[in-house]
mmCIF file of C-alpha atoms in Angstrom:
data_model
loop_
_atom_site.group_PDB
_atom_site.id
_atom_site.type_symbol
_atom_site.label_atom_id
_atom_site.label_comp_id
_atom_site.label_asym_id
_atom_site.label_seq_id
_atom_site.Cartn_x
_atom_site.Cartn_y
_atom_site.Cartn_z
ATOM 1 C CA UNK A 2 0.024 0.014 0.007
ATOM 2 C CA UNK A 3 1.513 3.331 -1.128
ATOM 3 C CA UNK A 4 1.386 6.413 1.084
ATOM 4 C CA UNK A 5 0.007 9.394 -0.599
ATOM 5 C CA UNK A 6 2.187 12.506 -0.230
ATOM 6 C CA UNK A 7 1.046 15.412 1.824
ATOM 7 C CA UNK A 8 1.342 19.048 0.751
ATOM 8 C CA UNK A 9 4.536 19.239 2.797
ATOM 9 C CA UNK A 10 5.773 16.088 1.115
ATOM 10 C CA UNK A 11 5.144 17.678 -2.228
ATOM 11 C CA UNK A 12 7.010 20.901 -1.162
ATOM 12 C CA UNK A 13 9.889 18.675 -0.096
ATOM 13 C CA UNK A 14 9.866 16.825 -3.433
ATOM 14 C CA UNK A 15 9.891 20.069 -5.278
ATOM 15 C CA UNK A 16 12.840 21.475 -3.223
ATOM 16 C CA UNK A 17 14.647 18.236 -3.800
ATOM 17 C CA UNK A 18 14.212 18.265 -7.497
ATOM 18 C CA UNK A 19 15.277 21.974 -7.584
ATOM 19 C CA UNK A 20 18.348 21.092 -5.485
ATOM 20 C CA UNK A 21 19.320 18.194 -7.814
ATOM 21 C CA UNK A 22 19.220 20.574 -10.712
ATOM 22 C CA UNK A 23 21.475 23.059 -8.782
ATOM 23 C CA UNK A 24 23.921 20.222 -7.934
ATOM 24 C CA UNK A 25 24.154 19.121 -11.590
ATOM 25 C CA UNK A 26 24.685 22.762 -12.654
ATOM 26 C CA UNK A 27 27.570 23.199 -10.108
ATOM 27 C CA UNK A 28 29.126 19.912 -11.119
ATOM 28 C CA UNK A 29 28.841 20.769 -14.801
ATOM 29 C CA UNK A 30 30.397 24.127 -14.082
ATOM 30 C CA UNK A 31 33.332 22.512 -12.297
ATOM 31 C CA UNK A 32 33.839 19.964 -15.103
ATOM 32 C CA UNK A 33 33.817 22.677 -17.718
ATOM 33 C CA UNK A 34 36.340 24.685 -15.740
ATOM 34 C CA UNK A 35 38.528 21.759 -15.246
ATOM 35 C CA UNK A 36 38.378 20.901 -19.016
ATOM 36 C CA UNK A 37 39.248 24.493 -19.831
ATOM 37 C CA UNK A 38 42.287 24.435 -17.466
ATOM 38 C CA UNK A 39 40.769 26.643 -14.857
ATOM 39 C CA UNK A 40 41.801 24.359 -11.928
ATOM 40 C CA UNK A 41 41.101 26.998 -9.328
ATOM 41 C CA UNK A 42 37.433 26.273 -9.918
ATOM 42 C CA UNK A 43 37.698 23.145 -7.836
ATOM 43 C CA UNK A 44 38.499 25.167 -4.781
ATOM 44 C CA UNK A 45 36.091 27.937 -5.556
ATOM 45 C CA UNK A 46 33.145 25.618 -5.943
ATOM 46 C CA UNK A 47 34.143 23.128 -3.196
ATOM 47 C CA UNK A 48 32.077 24.582 -0.304
ATOM 48 C CA UNK A 49 28.974 25.168 -2.527
ATOM 49 C CA UNK A 50 29.162 21.710 -4.020
ATOM 50 C CA UNK A 51 29.671 20.110 -0.567
ATOM 51 C CA UNK A 52 26.710 22.053 0.909
ATOM 52 C CA UNK A 53 24.364 20.993 -1.930
ATOM 53 C CA UNK A 54 25.358 17.340 -1.776
ATOM 54 C CA UNK A 55 25.071 17.304 2.085
ATOM 55 C CA UNK A 56 21.572 18.830 1.827
ATOM 56 C CA UNK A 57 20.508 16.233 -0.645
ATOM 57 C CA UNK A 58 21.913 13.496 1.484
ATOM 58 C CA UNK A 59 20.000 14.744 4.493
ATOM 59 C CA UNK A 60 16.735 15.204 2.633
ATOM 60 C CA UNK A 61 16.816 11.852 0.686
ATOM 61 C CA UNK A 62 15.027 10.019 3.569
ATOM 62 C CA UNK A 63 11.996 12.419 3.155
ATOM 63 C CA UNK A 64 11.711 11.501 -0.556
ATOM 64 C CA UNK A 65 12.516 7.875 -0.749
ATOM 65 C CA UNK A 66 9.053 6.705 0.399
ATOM 66 C CA UNK A 67 7.529 8.456 -2.522
ATOM 67 C CA UNK A 68 9.922 7.413 -5.257
ATOM 68 C CA UNK A 69 7.218 5.340 -7.048
ATOM 69 C CA UNK A 70 4.531 7.935 -6.600
ATOM 70 C CA UNK A 71 3.115 9.813 -9.554
ATOM 71 C CA UNK A 72 4.095 13.166 -8.006
ATOM 72 C CA UNK A 73 7.709 12.164 -8.134
ATOM 73 C CA UNK A 74 7.446 10.770 -11.585
ATOM 74 C CA UNK A 75 5.721 14.004 -12.806
ATOM 75 C CA UNK A 76 8.689 16.034 -11.545
ATOM 76 C CA UNK A 77 11.056 13.561 -13.434
ATOM 77 C CA UNK A 78 12.968 12.923 -10.231
ATOM 78 C CA UNK A 79 14.339 9.546 -11.409
ATOM 79 C CA UNK A 80 15.718 11.100 -14.512
ATOM 80 C CA UNK A 81 17.157 13.971 -12.547
ATOM 81 C CA UNK A 82 18.830 11.528 -10.132
ATOM 82 C CA UNK A 83 20.306 9.612 -13.067
ATOM 83 C CA UNK A 84 21.604 12.887 -14.491
ATOM 84 C CA UNK A 85 23.139 13.768 -11.026
ATOM 85 C CA UNK A 86 24.734 10.332 -10.831
ATOM 86 C CA UNK A 87 26.231 10.845 -14.279
ATOM 87 C CA UNK A 88 27.647 14.286 -13.404
ATOM 88 C CA UNK A 89 29.012 13.044 -10.058
ATOM 89 C CA UNK A 90 30.759 10.129 -11.870
ATOM 90 C CA UNK A 91 32.351 12.454 -14.466
ATOM 91 C CA UNK A 92 33.425 14.907 -11.804
ATOM 92 C CA UNK A 93 34.876 12.161 -9.689
ATOM 93 C CA UNK A 94 36.827 10.744 -12.612
ATOM 94 C CA UNK A 95 38.236 14.232 -13.472
ATOM 95 C CA UNK A 96 39.281 14.821 -9.813
ATOM 96 C CA UNK A 97 40.799 11.397 -9.552
ATOM 97 C CA UNK A 98 42.891 11.965 -12.532
ATOM 98 C CA UNK A 99 44.003 15.284 -11.234
ATOM 99 C CA UNK A 100 44.955 13.737 -7.966
ATOM 100 C CA UNK A 101 46.954 11.056 -9.681
ATOM 101 C CA UNK A 102 48.667 13.702 -11.906
ATOM 102 C CA UNK A 103 49.571 15.791 -8.914
ATOM 103 C CA UNK A 104 51.034 12.888 -7.125
ATOM 104 C CA UNK A 105 53.077 11.929 -10.172
ATOM 105 C CA UNK A 106 54.444 15.417 -10.507
ATOM 106 C CA UNK A 107 55.395 15.496 -6.882
ATOM 107 C CA UNK A 108 57.257 12.268 -7.141
ATOM 108 C CA UNK A 109 59.139 13.476 -10.314
ATOM 109 C CA UNK A 110 60.081 16.637 -8.702
ATOM 110 C CA UNK A 111 61.432 14.695 -5.572
ATOM 111 C CA UNK A 112 63.367 12.315 -7.924
ATOM 112 C CA UNK A 113 64.905 15.327 -9.845
ATOM 113 C CA UNK A 114 65.913 17.061 -6.565
ATOM 114 C CA UNK A 115 67.493 13.947 -5.259
ATOM 115 C CA UNK A 116 69.349 13.322 -8.524
ATOM 116 C CA UNK A 117 70.713 16.817 -8.670
ATOM 117 C CA UNK A 118 71.349 17.557 -4.989
ATOM 118 C CA UNK A 119 74.655 17.095 -3.288
ATOM 119 C CA UNK A 120 72.964 15.432 -0.237
ATOM 120 C CA UNK A 121 75.832 16.434 2.024
ATOM 121 C CA UNK A 122 79.223 17.995 1.748
ATOM 122 C CA UNK A 123 82.031 16.780 -0.436
ATOM 123 C CA UNK A 124 85.864 17.373 -0.205
ATOM 124 C CA UNK A 125 88.402 18.442 -2.899
ATOM 125 C CA UNK A 126 88.689 14.922 -4.041
ATOM 126 C CA UNK A 127 85.008 14.578 -4.714
ATOM 127 C CA UNK A 128 84.406 12.156 -1.855
ATOM 128 C CA UNK A 129 81.623 12.800 0.398
ATOM 129 C CA UNK A 130 82.684 14.136 3.779
ATOM 130 C CA UNK A 131 81.280 12.418 6.732
ATOM 131 C CA UNK A 132 79.656 9.534 4.800
ATOM 132 C CA UNK A 133 81.726 6.803 6.447
ATOM 133 C CA UNK A 134 83.227 8.577 9.402
ATOM 134 C CA UNK A 135 86.541 9.308 7.635
ATOM 135 C CA UNK A 136 86.249 12.907 8.532
ATOM 136 C CA UNK A 137 86.505 12.276 12.153
ATOM 137 C CA UNK A 138 89.552 9.998 11.631
ATOM 138 C CA UNK A 139 91.210 12.649 9.463
ATOM 139 C CA UNK A 140 90.766 15.181 12.278
ATOM 140 C CA UNK A 141 92.208 12.775 14.704
ATOM 141 C CA UNK A 142 95.388 12.204 12.663
ATOM 142 C CA UNK A 143 95.891 15.912 12.201
ATOM 143 C CA UNK A 144 95.644 16.597 15.889
#
């Protein structure tokens, strides 16, 4: 037996549908920015995106009982949820690739620094000073 939505339930459904559209819009804006090389858009939209998605998460229990109701179907909520899922998946894939790329860049920079650094002091002969304790022995001999 299906529960008929009340007027308050219908208001919640409308608000939920509107917030889904807002979430999709923000995600698409972020995706477009990333694709255009405007990587700062990720930090600019982070709080807004997080707030919208948290709101949706908290309101979902109010909508779930009515997912098979005609009021939900009339507002195309299942289609909107599918669109949101697609946008979230695309956004997640882009952010994951950015994360992997950033990690790779950091590792390459560290490798280059290690290859080109002296990692200590070297004497006139080109041998590393203090690597095997020879410096302290040399001092002892001189004293």
